[in-house]
C-alpha cells in the first residue's frame, strides 16, 4: 500500500486526499495558495499532503519559474494518482450517499433506496443522470501521454480495444479496469464481482507469457492501439494464469472449441491475465460512421434533451428485414416506449456480414421508422456469443446507455451448434436468466417474438398467435444466404429492396466472388502438383485472376527468415492466409498449397478468409508411406536420420482435417483427375460455372 494511502486511514483524510487529487487534475497550473484556498486548508497542511502524495507516487513534482523569478514547484497527478482518485471518488460518493440516506430516514421515516457505489448490486434508476467515465481531464491526459511514453507498452488486440473503449466511456460501469484475480474468479463462478455486484462476463487483459514476465504488480503500463497510439494506462494490481478450461465451462457452458469464444480463449488469447484500474487518456479513433457513434453519456444526454423516459433497445448483429421492423414496432408499442436500434459494430461471430454493409442496410431502412420516436446508435462491443450470460451482459450495457427496456431474442447471442451438432444453449435459456436478474439489473426484458408472414393477410404476426389453416411464409438465415449466393430472388415481403441491394453489392453470387482453395497434406503428397494443374485449368476458364501461393514459393519470397518451429510454421501459414484473404476480398482466386499441419491455424485462416468469400479446404490424403517412397528431395531420409528436426509426419504431428470440403487420395491416380475433382467440387458449390 502506498504511504499516502497508509496515512489516509480515516474518512476525513481519504476525502481530503480525494479532493487534493481532483483539484490537481482540474487545475494543474494553479498556485499552492490557490489550491489551499480551494481545499479550505492552510499552506502548511497542503505542503504536508503534497509531500505524502509525491512519496506515494500519486503526484509528480516539477520545477517552474514563478512570476517573481524565484524557483517554484508544479504538481500534477500521475497515472497511479488518477487511479487512486477514481477509487477514492467511489468511497467519497458512497459516504455521501450514506449520509443522505440517514438524513432522508430521519426526516421521512424511510430510506432513500440509493446504494453506495462500492456495495450496490442494483444500478441507479435515473437513466438521464451521467455515469462515471474513466477519462482524466484534457490537461492531465496531455501530461500522462508524455509520462506513458517511457512505460512498458502493450499493443491491444481488436477485442481488447473494444473492451477498453467501453471500460473508459462507462459502457462497462461499474468496472474500473480489467478484472483482478478475485473479481475474475467471482465472475466465472457466480457472475458477481468480489463486492457482490452482478457482472456476468470476464473482462480481462490477456497477454503473452513473455510480456507478463517483463512486468510486475505495482507497475504501470501503456495500452496502445494497433497504430501505436496511447489510449490508456493500466496500473497492474494482479498478474495471474487462469484456468481456461474452467472459464470455458462456466462462462460458455462447455469447453468446446466449436464455440468461437472458446476457440479464441484457447487458441488466440494470451496465457496470462493482467488486472488493475485503467486511466483513460483518449478514446479509440473511428473514421467510419462517426455521427452514429455515441458514448453512454452522450445517449443519456440525447434522451434527456428529447424528454424520452422509456427507451426500448434492439440488439442486432444482422441486417434488418421486415420481420425485425415489425418486431421492433410491436415492442415499442407494448412498452409505450421510444426505440433505440443499437447494433453491434465491434466483433461478432466469424462469418457474419461485415459492419460496414450492415450499417448501410440499417441506414437504408431507418426512414421506415418514425423519426420522432426512433434513433440509432452503434455499439463498439466485442461479442462473446455466450448466450444466457451474454443476454444479461447486454442488458447491463444497455442500462448504462440510459435504456429502460431491452429486447431479448430466442437463442439470444447463440453461436450455433457444438461439436455434436447440437445447439450450445436452449432457445429460451437467455430469457430465463435475464428474467431471474431483471429486478436487480433495473432494466425490463421484452421477449423476442418470432414473427412470420401470413400470406392471406399480407402481414407479419407472432408465430404463436396464428390459427391453423393459414399460409405461413418464412425464409431462414440459411435460405437467405443460399439465395444471395446463387443470385436467386428475395421476395419483397421478406426484406426491403434497399437492404437486398446492399447485400448483393457486398456479397454478389458465388460465381462472381473471390475464393480460396487451400490444399493441405504431407510433404510429397502431391499438393503443389495438383495446385499447379488447378491454376492452369482456372486460368484457361478465365473471368477472375488466379494466384498460386505454394509452400516453397512463399517460403522463398515471403517467409525466408522463418525456421520450422511451431511458432514460425504458424506465422508462415497466417501470412499465406492474409495474402489469400486480400486476393479473395478483391474478387480473385487464391490457391494455397502449404503443409499446414495444425488444425488451429487452418481454422484461423478459414475465419479470416470467410469474411470475404468461400474457403475450400482440400486434404490431399496421401499416406506417409507413399510420400516417403516419392521423396524426390530426400527430406524424409534426412528426417529419419535426425538431420532435419520437427519434420511433419516423422518428428512433428499432423492434424488430419476432420471435415474438409474435399479429400483426395492420390495413390495410383493421375494429377489431371485430381484437379478435375477439385473443379467439380467448386462447380457444385456454385463458385465456378458457365459465366466464370
XYZ file of C-alpha atoms in Angstrom:
692
model
C 0.000 0.000 0.000
C 1.466 3.443 -0.867
C 2.499 5.702 2.061
C -0.240 8.271 1.397
C -2.856 5.549 1.484
C -1.408 4.264 4.774
C -1.722 7.712 6.324
C -5.221 8.354 4.950
C -6.846 5.948 7.355
C -9.878 7.983 8.381
C -12.763 9.016 6.121
C -11.805 12.655 6.589
C -8.207 12.015 5.476
C -9.390 9.981 2.476
C -11.816 12.737 1.496
C -9.030 15.318 1.698
C -6.714 13.184 -0.457
C -9.519 12.723 -2.995
C -10.226 16.466 -3.116
C -6.494 17.222 -3.457
C -6.072 14.848 -6.407
C -9.234 16.171 -8.014
C -8.061 19.767 -7.623
C -4.661 18.997 -9.142
C -6.428 17.248 -12.030
C -8.787 20.176 -12.648
C -6.260 22.989 -12.129
C -2.725 21.613 -12.598
C -1.209 25.088 -13.101
C -2.791 26.727 -10.042
C -0.518 28.164 -7.342
C -0.211 26.480 -3.958
C -2.053 29.368 -2.369
C -4.976 28.966 -4.778
C -5.002 25.174 -4.262
C -5.005 25.565 -0.482
C -7.856 28.068 -0.696
C -9.878 25.732 -2.920
C -9.428 22.915 -0.394
C -10.029 25.158 2.630
C -6.769 24.200 4.374
C -3.589 26.023 5.389
C -0.476 26.188 3.214
C 1.403 24.131 5.782
C -1.139 21.309 5.680
C -1.229 21.461 1.881
C 2.566 21.077 1.701
C 2.401 18.050 4.017
C -0.293 16.480 1.849
C 1.673 17.170 -1.347
C 4.837 15.616 0.091
C 2.980 12.476 1.178
C 1.252 12.182 -2.203
C 4.556 12.643 -4.045
C 6.240 9.972 -1.889
C 3.388 7.584 -2.730
C 3.844 8.177 -6.447
C 0.413 9.816 -6.760
C 1.768 13.258 -7.655
C 4.683 14.328 -9.825
C 6.723 17.380 -8.783
C 8.418 19.555 -11.398
C 10.265 22.844 -11.166
C 8.961 26.004 -12.818
C 9.724 29.716 -12.721
C 7.431 31.935 -10.683
C 6.281 35.456 -11.575
C 8.966 36.917 -9.312
C 11.741 34.809 -10.908
C 12.018 32.622 -7.804
C 12.035 28.859 -8.191
C 8.552 27.353 -7.889
C 7.181 23.825 -7.984
C 4.347 22.448 -10.093
C 2.315 19.383 -9.045
C 0.419 17.093 -11.410
C -1.217 13.725 -10.770
C 0.445 10.599 -12.152
C -1.371 7.635 -13.674
C -1.298 5.962 -10.259
C -2.700 9.156 -8.758
C -5.504 9.130 -11.315
C -6.315 5.513 -10.394
C -6.305 6.414 -6.702
C -8.552 9.397 -7.436
C -11.061 7.092 -9.127
C -11.007 4.681 -6.166
C -11.398 7.465 -3.597
C -14.190 9.068 -5.622
C -16.305 5.950 -5.210
C -15.630 5.895 -1.473
C -16.426 9.604 -1.207
C -19.704 9.200 -3.094
C -20.548 6.114 -1.054
C -20.197 8.033 2.193
C -22.210 10.969 0.848
C -24.995 8.596 -0.229
C -24.960 7.045 3.234
C -25.187 10.485 4.874
C -28.061 11.417 2.578
C -29.815 8.126 3.289
C -29.556 8.666 7.050
C -30.909 12.207 6.753
C -33.713 11.012 4.464
C -34.672 8.350 7.016
C -34.612 10.880 9.855
C -36.917 13.301 8.012
C -39.290 10.858 6.308
C -39.024 7.634 8.264
C -37.996 5.663 5.137
C -34.717 5.059 3.362
C -33.972 6.750 0.042
C -33.307 3.499 -1.830
C -29.935 4.759 -3.067
C -26.950 2.452 -2.500
C -23.255 3.318 -2.069
C -21.251 2.655 -5.245
C -18.947 0.063 -3.687
C -21.803 -2.082 -2.375
C -24.616 -1.669 -4.823
C -25.922 -4.554 -6.861
C -28.786 -2.627 -8.401
C -27.858 0.194 -10.727
C -29.301 3.650 -10.165
C -32.698 4.141 -11.703
C -32.243 7.607 -13.230
C -31.293 6.822 -16.811
C -30.705 10.510 -17.578
C -28.020 11.172 -14.957
C -24.405 10.989 -16.187
C -22.457 7.866 -15.259
C -18.763 7.710 -14.287
C -16.165 7.584 -17.046
C -12.510 6.651 -16.626
C -11.043 9.532 -18.627
C -8.877 12.193 -16.978
C -9.128 15.857 -17.950
C -7.633 17.025 -21.236
C -4.758 18.778 -19.458
C -3.904 15.695 -17.410
C -4.201 13.493 -20.491
C -1.559 15.543 -22.292
C 0.835 15.161 -19.359
C 0.099 11.462 -18.953
C 0.861 10.884 -22.646
C 4.367 12.213 -22.029
C 4.733 10.086 -18.898
C 3.362 6.989 -20.648
C 5.937 7.251 -23.432
C 8.535 5.786 -21.050
C 6.307 2.987 -19.747
C 6.276 -0.615 -20.990
C 3.652 -0.871 -23.739
C 1.108 -3.490 -24.686
C -0.377 -3.301 -28.201
C -4.050 -4.142 -27.825
C -5.834 -6.720 -29.955
C -9.077 -5.685 -31.725
C -11.132 -7.355 -28.982
C -9.162 -5.633 -26.231
C -9.669 -2.262 -27.931
C -13.434 -2.828 -27.900
C -13.316 -3.758 -24.205
C -11.123 -0.785 -23.301
C -13.386 1.695 -25.091
C -16.444 0.516 -23.150
C -14.465 0.498 -19.903
C -13.349 4.093 -20.406
C -16.674 5.559 -21.569
C -18.760 3.884 -18.851
C -20.360 1.203 -21.004
C -18.976 -1.418 -18.595
C -19.812 0.570 -15.453
C -19.204 -0.240 -12.554
C -15.907 -1.779 -13.736
C -12.915 0.497 -13.202
C -10.497 -1.553 -15.253
C -9.586 -5.087 -16.226
C -10.655 -7.636 -13.615
C -8.442 -8.530 -10.690
C -7.986 -12.232 -9.963
C -10.529 -12.062 -7.121
C -13.118 -10.331 -9.328
C -12.360 -12.708 -12.212
C -12.924 -15.772 -10.033
C -16.214 -14.345 -8.753
C -17.459 -13.570 -12.261
C -16.514 -17.006 -13.585
C -18.044 -18.846 -10.623
C -21.267 -16.927 -9.972
C -21.483 -13.867 -12.259
C -20.554 -11.481 -9.443
C -17.606 -9.242 -8.665
C -15.859 -9.675 -5.330
C -18.109 -6.994 -3.754
C -21.252 -8.845 -4.865
C -22.096 -6.682 -7.869
C -23.779 -8.576 -10.721
C -21.429 -8.887 -13.719
C -21.590 -11.968 -15.978
C -18.635 -11.605 -18.358
C -14.883 -11.723 -17.595
C -13.299 -8.518 -18.914
C -9.635 -9.455 -18.904
C -6.406 -8.228 -20.458
C -4.731 -11.343 -21.814
C -1.045 -11.005 -22.687
C 1.803 -13.217 -23.842
C 3.956 -15.069 -21.326
C 6.985 -13.054 -22.455
C 5.287 -9.721 -21.770
C 3.827 -10.957 -18.468
C 7.313 -11.950 -17.296
C 8.557 -8.412 -18.010
C 6.091 -6.593 -15.723
C 5.108 -6.799 -12.070
C 2.071 -5.872 -9.947
C 2.521 -2.294 -8.778
C 3.815 -1.284 -12.198
C 2.094 0.922 -14.794
C 1.907 0.027 -18.486
C 0.740 1.980 -21.511
C -2.090 0.485 -23.558
C -1.754 1.311 -27.247
C -3.876 0.707 -30.324
C -2.519 -1.115 -33.355
C -1.120 2.140 -34.729
C 0.861 2.723 -31.526
C -1.380 5.492 -30.161
C -1.551 5.556 -26.353
C -5.176 5.099 -25.257
C -4.839 4.437 -21.534
C -2.586 3.497 -18.650
C -3.132 0.311 -16.673
C -1.920 0.209 -13.071
C -1.252 -3.506 -12.608
C -2.624 -4.946 -9.382
C -2.833 -8.607 -10.451
C -0.952 -10.968 -12.734
C -2.359 -14.466 -12.906
C -2.689 -17.564 -15.061
C -6.359 -18.504 -15.473
C -7.877 -21.947 -15.685
C -9.202 -21.530 -19.224
C -10.978 -24.877 -19.296
C -12.935 -23.837 -16.212
C -13.657 -20.407 -17.711
C -14.996 -22.082 -20.856
C -17.239 -24.459 -18.878
C -18.631 -21.805 -16.539
C -18.998 -18.838 -18.907
C -19.800 -20.547 -22.220
C -21.346 -23.753 -20.962
C -18.811 -26.154 -22.488
C -15.084 -26.438 -23.139
C -15.755 -26.987 -26.842
C -13.659 -25.194 -29.474
C -16.634 -25.307 -31.844
C -17.733 -22.263 -29.811
C -15.930 -19.248 -31.341
C -15.197 -17.658 -27.952
C -13.809 -20.921 -26.547
C -11.621 -21.282 -29.612
C -10.463 -17.688 -29.071
C -9.831 -18.417 -25.397
C -7.600 -21.442 -26.066
C -6.004 -20.606 -29.394
C -5.842 -16.818 -29.702
C -5.872 -15.217 -26.232
C -2.620 -14.940 -24.291
C -1.939 -17.328 -21.384
C -1.632 -14.671 -18.646
C -4.162 -12.083 -17.455
C -3.282 -8.645 -16.087
C -5.768 -6.856 -13.852
C -5.983 -3.365 -12.446
C -7.629 0.058 -12.797
C -7.476 1.891 -16.101
C -6.874 5.596 -16.601
C -8.342 6.744 -19.908
C -6.271 9.156 -21.974
C -8.211 9.157 -25.233
C -10.872 7.082 -26.923
C -10.026 4.825 -29.875
C -10.275 6.603 -33.207
C -13.097 5.556 -35.550
C -13.194 7.014 -39.038
C -16.422 5.271 -40.030
C -19.980 6.372 -39.213
C -18.733 8.875 -36.620
C -22.087 10.632 -36.370
C -23.687 7.312 -35.365
C -21.274 6.524 -32.524
C -22.424 7.678 -29.077
C -20.963 7.099 -25.636
C -23.360 6.147 -22.824
C -23.370 9.716 -21.525
C -23.980 11.140 -24.995
C -27.030 8.885 -25.409
C -28.257 9.771 -21.924
C -27.945 13.468 -22.765
C -29.832 12.895 -26.027
C -32.672 11.118 -24.210
C -32.747 13.870 -21.600
C -32.897 16.586 -24.257
C -35.811 14.905 -26.068
C -37.628 14.044 -22.854
C -37.580 10.294 -23.529
C -38.437 8.442 -20.310
C -38.898 4.922 -21.649
C -36.491 3.554 -24.230
C -36.507 0.013 -25.608
C -33.246 -1.154 -27.219
C -32.975 -3.645 -30.060
C -29.716 -5.624 -30.178
C -28.667 -6.868 -33.597
C -25.609 -8.174 -35.415
C -27.506 -8.918 -38.646
C -29.156 -6.749 -41.307
C -32.717 -5.614 -40.569
C -35.509 -7.248 -42.553
C -39.274 -6.695 -42.463
C -39.816 -9.168 -39.602
C -37.353 -7.204 -37.456
C -39.147 -3.976 -38.267
C -42.473 -5.440 -37.212
C -40.929 -6.874 -34.057
C -39.412 -3.551 -33.006
C -42.657 -1.694 -33.784
C -44.606 -4.082 -31.564
C -42.026 -3.968 -28.753
C -42.069 -0.166 -28.640
C -45.871 -0.104 -28.773
C -46.284 -2.676 -25.985
C -43.869 -0.795 -23.720
C -45.176 2.626 -24.817
C -41.513 3.485 -25.293
C -39.187 5.139 -27.737
C -36.973 2.855 -29.815
C -33.173 2.645 -29.883
C -31.753 0.486 -32.655
C -28.387 -0.423 -31.135
C -26.406 -2.715 -33.448
C -23.027 -4.163 -32.520
C -20.173 -2.909 -34.711
C -17.268 -4.377 -32.773
C -16.502 -8.081 -33.145
C -19.330 -10.503 -33.837
C -19.430 -14.155 -34.920
C -16.864 -15.154 -37.583
C -18.624 -15.238 -40.944
C -21.165 -12.525 -40.077
C -21.872 -9.752 -42.578
C -19.276 -7.010 -42.046
C -20.441 -3.994 -40.056
C -19.924 -1.548 -42.942
C -22.524 -3.387 -45.005
C -24.843 -3.829 -42.032
C -24.806 -0.140 -41.085
C -25.565 0.830 -44.682
C -28.505 -1.599 -44.504
C -29.703 -0.027 -41.238
C -29.487 3.460 -42.683
C -31.378 2.310 -45.769
C -34.420 1.338 -43.668
C -34.201 3.928 -40.895
C -36.670 6.162 -42.743
C -39.248 3.353 -42.373
C -39.367 4.247 -38.674
C -40.950 7.419 -37.254
C -38.088 9.893 -36.770
C -39.676 11.462 -33.694
C -39.656 8.229 -31.691
C -36.705 6.233 -33.081
C -32.956 6.686 -33.141
C -29.961 4.538 -33.987
C -26.554 4.363 -32.347
C -23.621 1.996 -32.883
C -22.147 -0.104 -30.075
C -18.395 -0.966 -30.296
C -18.821 -4.251 -28.433
C -16.770 -7.415 -28.912
C -19.429 -10.095 -28.566
C -18.612 -13.442 -26.955
C -21.714 -15.295 -28.215
C -22.232 -16.518 -24.637
C -25.997 -16.994 -24.825
C -27.643 -16.552 -21.387
C -24.721 -14.728 -19.776
C -24.374 -12.528 -22.835
C -28.042 -11.518 -22.601
C -27.536 -10.316 -19.009
C -24.324 -8.575 -20.073
C -26.103 -6.841 -22.962
C -28.821 -5.715 -20.557
C -26.331 -4.138 -18.145
C -24.537 -2.401 -21.018
C -27.822 -1.001 -22.351
C -28.783 0.114 -18.849
C -25.532 2.099 -18.768
C -26.573 3.719 -22.050
C -29.789 5.004 -20.472
C -32.144 2.306 -21.760
C -35.114 1.103 -19.688
C -36.280 -1.921 -21.750
C -34.316 -4.481 -23.748
C -35.452 -6.994 -26.371
C -34.041 -10.470 -25.655
C -34.275 -12.859 -28.544
C -34.862 -16.564 -28.903
C -31.401 -18.158 -28.503
C -30.041 -14.665 -27.849
C -26.340 -14.408 -28.856
C -26.166 -18.137 -29.516
C -23.145 -19.350 -31.534
C -24.929 -22.210 -33.311
C -24.046 -25.885 -32.997
C -21.458 -27.588 -30.817
C -19.107 -30.403 -31.840
C -22.000 -32.889 -31.625
C -24.224 -30.831 -33.921
C -26.478 -29.661 -31.073
C -27.235 -26.075 -30.068
C -24.996 -24.746 -27.304
C -27.963 -23.222 -25.467
C -31.665 -23.869 -25.192
C -33.920 -21.494 -27.164
C -35.173 -19.682 -24.042
C -32.192 -20.050 -21.667
C -31.178 -16.425 -22.242
C -34.661 -15.100 -21.489
C -34.869 -17.224 -18.329
C -31.546 -15.987 -16.931
C -32.348 -12.370 -17.802
C -35.730 -12.631 -16.094
C -34.053 -14.070 -12.994
C -31.880 -10.940 -12.610
C -34.208 -8.369 -14.177
C -35.173 -6.525 -10.978
C -31.592 -6.326 -9.733
C -30.398 -5.018 -13.105
C -33.015 -2.281 -13.230
C -33.928 -2.879 -16.871
C -37.012 -4.711 -18.156
C -36.923 -7.547 -20.659
C -39.109 -7.560 -23.747
C -39.211 -11.167 -25.036
C -38.424 -11.571 -28.723
C -41.421 -12.883 -30.633
C -40.761 -14.997 -33.689
C -42.527 -13.136 -36.495
C -43.756 -14.909 -39.623
C -45.537 -13.660 -42.738
C -49.210 -14.630 -43.112
C -49.915 -14.728 -46.836
C -53.712 -14.369 -46.607
C -53.461 -11.188 -44.540
C -50.248 -9.909 -46.176
C -48.694 -9.011 -42.825
C -46.290 -10.230 -40.153
C -47.699 -11.750 -36.989
C -46.249 -13.585 -33.949
C -45.903 -17.276 -34.761
C -47.560 -18.346 -31.510
C -50.702 -16.286 -32.224
C -51.556 -17.701 -35.655
C -54.521 -20.025 -36.048
C -54.399 -23.221 -38.070
C -55.230 -23.215 -41.750
C -53.423 -20.045 -42.827
C -50.409 -19.974 -45.121
C -47.237 -19.013 -43.264
C -44.175 -17.899 -45.221
C -40.702 -17.656 -43.781
C -37.113 -17.564 -45.017
C -34.400 -18.802 -42.644
C -30.948 -17.284 -42.404
C -29.505 -20.299 -44.199
C -32.041 -19.957 -47.025
C -31.316 -16.225 -47.325
C -27.587 -16.895 -47.653
C -28.300 -19.556 -50.314
C -30.430 -17.171 -52.352
C -27.774 -14.467 -52.150
C -25.015 -16.934 -53.068
C -26.950 -18.221 -56.094
C -28.356 -14.868 -57.177
C -31.956 -16.006 -56.619
C -34.929 -13.751 -55.940
C -35.516 -12.470 -52.417
C -39.197 -11.518 -52.162
C -40.288 -8.038 -51.079
C -42.430 -9.480 -48.289
C -39.236 -10.762 -46.642
C -36.906 -7.770 -46.897
C -36.611 -4.232 -48.181
C -35.289 -3.733 -51.742
C -32.636 -1.292 -50.455
C -31.360 -3.876 -47.959
C -31.217 -6.619 -50.581
C -29.390 -4.252 -52.922
C -26.733 -3.531 -50.267
C -26.300 -7.221 -49.512
C -25.953 -8.101 -53.194
C -23.419 -5.305 -53.631
C -21.193 -6.726 -50.894
C -21.926 -10.397 -51.499
C -22.534 -10.985 -55.211
C -23.456 -14.501 -56.398
C -20.748 -17.042 -55.614
C -19.826 -17.437 -59.273
C -18.673 -13.783 -59.183
C -16.991 -13.820 -55.760
C -13.376 -14.371 -54.932
C -12.491 -17.614 -53.137
C -9.566 -19.610 -51.776
C -8.669 -23.239 -52.403
C -6.454 -24.397 -49.538
C -4.551 -27.658 -50.086
C -3.058 -29.358 -47.033
C -1.157 -32.633 -46.645
C 2.242 -34.209 -46.032
C 5.363 -33.143 -47.867
C 5.397 -35.064 -51.155
C 1.658 -35.755 -51.093
C 1.142 -34.010 -54.446
C -0.335 -30.715 -53.190
C 1.848 -28.454 -55.300
C 1.421 -30.521 -58.457
C -2.378 -30.597 -58.177
C -2.436 -26.893 -57.255
C -0.438 -26.038 -60.394
C -2.781 -28.094 -62.562
C -5.810 -26.447 -60.971
C -4.327 -22.987 -61.518
C -3.847 -23.673 -65.231
C -7.396 -25.006 -65.618
C -8.904 -21.983 -63.837
C -6.803 -19.590 -65.913
C -7.986 -21.395 -69.025
C -11.585 -20.752 -67.935
C -10.839 -17.048 -67.350
C -13.037 -14.463 -65.629
C -11.039 -13.967 -62.429
C -7.310 -13.563 -61.689
C -5.699 -16.663 -60.174
C -2.745 -16.609 -57.772
C -0.791 -19.659 -56.587
C 0.663 -19.468 -53.056
C 2.729 -22.638 -52.987
C 4.520 -23.530 -49.747
C 8.036 -23.468 -51.220
C 7.399 -20.278 -53.199
C 6.043 -18.490 -50.129
C 8.973 -19.701 -48.018
C 11.366 -18.205 -50.557
C 9.635 -14.871 -51.221
C 7.502 -14.106 -48.152
C 8.930 -16.039 -45.204
C 12.614 -16.502 -45.971
C 13.635 -15.521 -42.425
C 11.421 -18.123 -40.736
C 12.506 -21.503 -39.429
C 10.399 -24.611 -38.855
C 9.421 -24.272 -35.200
C 5.720 -24.454 -34.422
C 5.656 -20.678 -33.875
C 7.316 -19.997 -37.232
C 5.140 -22.539 -39.061
C 2.034 -20.863 -37.656
C 3.332 -17.454 -38.688
C 4.073 -18.687 -42.213
C 0.535 -20.080 -42.619
C -1.007 -16.900 -41.193
C 0.939 -14.884 -43.784
C -0.347 -17.136 -46.540
C -3.866 -16.731 -45.124
C -3.554 -12.959 -45.021
C -2.453 -12.741 -48.668
C -5.213 -15.176 -49.676
C -7.830 -13.135 -47.804
C -6.766 -9.983 -49.665
C -6.957 -11.808 -53.004
C -10.390 -13.209 -52.082
C -11.646 -9.841 -50.867
C -10.744 -8.284 -54.207
C -12.554 -10.907 -56.267
C -9.616 -13.120 -57.218
C -8.887 -16.806 -56.728
C -6.136 -17.825 -54.312
C -4.714 -21.345 -54.464
C -2.639 -22.240 -51.402
C -0.511 -25.378 -51.082
C 1.389 -25.429 -47.781
C 1.689 -28.440 -45.464
C -0.305 -26.508 -42.802
C -0.073 -29.260 -40.173
C -2.031 -27.590 -37.346
C -5.833 -27.575 -37.267
C -5.995 -24.458 -35.079
C -4.040 -22.399 -37.591
C -6.084 -23.694 -40.526
C -9.255 -22.699 -38.672
C -7.908 -19.187 -38.071
C -7.093 -18.830 -41.775
C -10.571 -20.094 -42.671
C -12.209 -17.489 -40.425
C -10.098 -14.697 -41.946
C -10.969 -15.683 -45.500
C -14.651 -16.487 -44.972
C -15.210 -12.840 -44.075
C -14.766 -12.135 -47.790
C -15.591 -15.306 -49.717
C -15.521 -19.086 -49.757
C -12.753 -21.179 -48.216
C -12.385 -24.620 -49.789
C -10.141 -26.950 -47.802
C -8.723 -29.850 -49.826
C -6.970 -32.570 -47.849
C -4.504 -34.391 -50.077
C -4.666 -37.603 -48.065
C -1.644 -39.414 -49.470
C -0.232 -41.762 -46.805
C 3.074 -41.008 -45.111
C 4.457 -44.285 -46.526
C 3.637 -43.250 -50.088
C 5.065 -39.763 -49.540
C 8.283 -41.309 -48.231
C 8.533 -43.512 -51.320
C 8.231 -40.474 -53.598
C 10.738 -38.335 -51.567
C 12.298 -36.610 -54.590
C 14.154 -34.137 -52.359
C 15.459 -36.713 -49.900
C 13.823 -34.903 -46.998
C 12.272 -37.950 -45.363
C 15.631 -39.758 -45.369
C 17.274 -36.791 -43.635
C 14.397 -36.599 -41.153
C 14.728 -40.325 -40.322
C 18.440 -39.776 -39.716
C 17.645 -36.903 -37.358
C 19.304 -34.327 -39.596
C 16.024 -32.391 -40.072
C 14.257 -31.563 -36.850
C 10.485 -31.072 -36.445
C 9.588 -32.735 -39.752
C 5.849 -33.213 -40.244
C 4.800 -36.856 -40.043
C 8.149 -38.022 -38.664
C 9.102 -35.915 -35.649
C 6.250 -33.403 -35.686
C 2.485 -34.085 -35.691
C -0.030 -33.515 -38.468
C -3.639 -32.761 -37.512
C -5.746 -34.606 -40.082
C -8.631 -32.353 -41.244
C -11.913 -33.617 -39.805
C -14.360 -32.030 -42.258
C -12.582 -30.730 -45.356
C -14.669 -29.703 -48.328
C -12.809 -32.345 -50.354
C -10.475 -35.238 -49.563
C -8.185 -36.580 -52.305
C -6.207 -39.829 -52.281
C -3.506 -39.580 -54.947
C -2.296 -43.203 -54.774
C -2.492 -44.581 -58.316
C -4.413 -41.541 -59.581
C -3.076 -39.061 -62.125
C -2.834 -35.325 -61.481
C -5.367 -34.318 -64.118
C -8.043 -36.465 -62.459
C -7.351 -34.910 -59.040
C -7.533 -31.376 -60.431
C -10.801 -32.287 -62.155
C -12.254 -33.452 -58.807
C -11.477 -30.049 -57.338
C -13.142 -28.308 -60.289
C -16.262 -30.450 -59.841
C -16.357 -29.516 -56.156
C -16.035 -25.811 -56.985
C -18.841 -26.165 -59.507
C -21.109 -27.930 -57.003
C -20.503 -25.072 -54.545
C -21.508 -22.519 -57.173
C -18.040 -20.952 -57.272
C -17.484 -21.605 -60.960
C -19.980 -22.004 -63.734
C -20.783 -21.054 -67.280
C -20.174 -17.343 -66.596
C -16.913 -17.782 -64.600
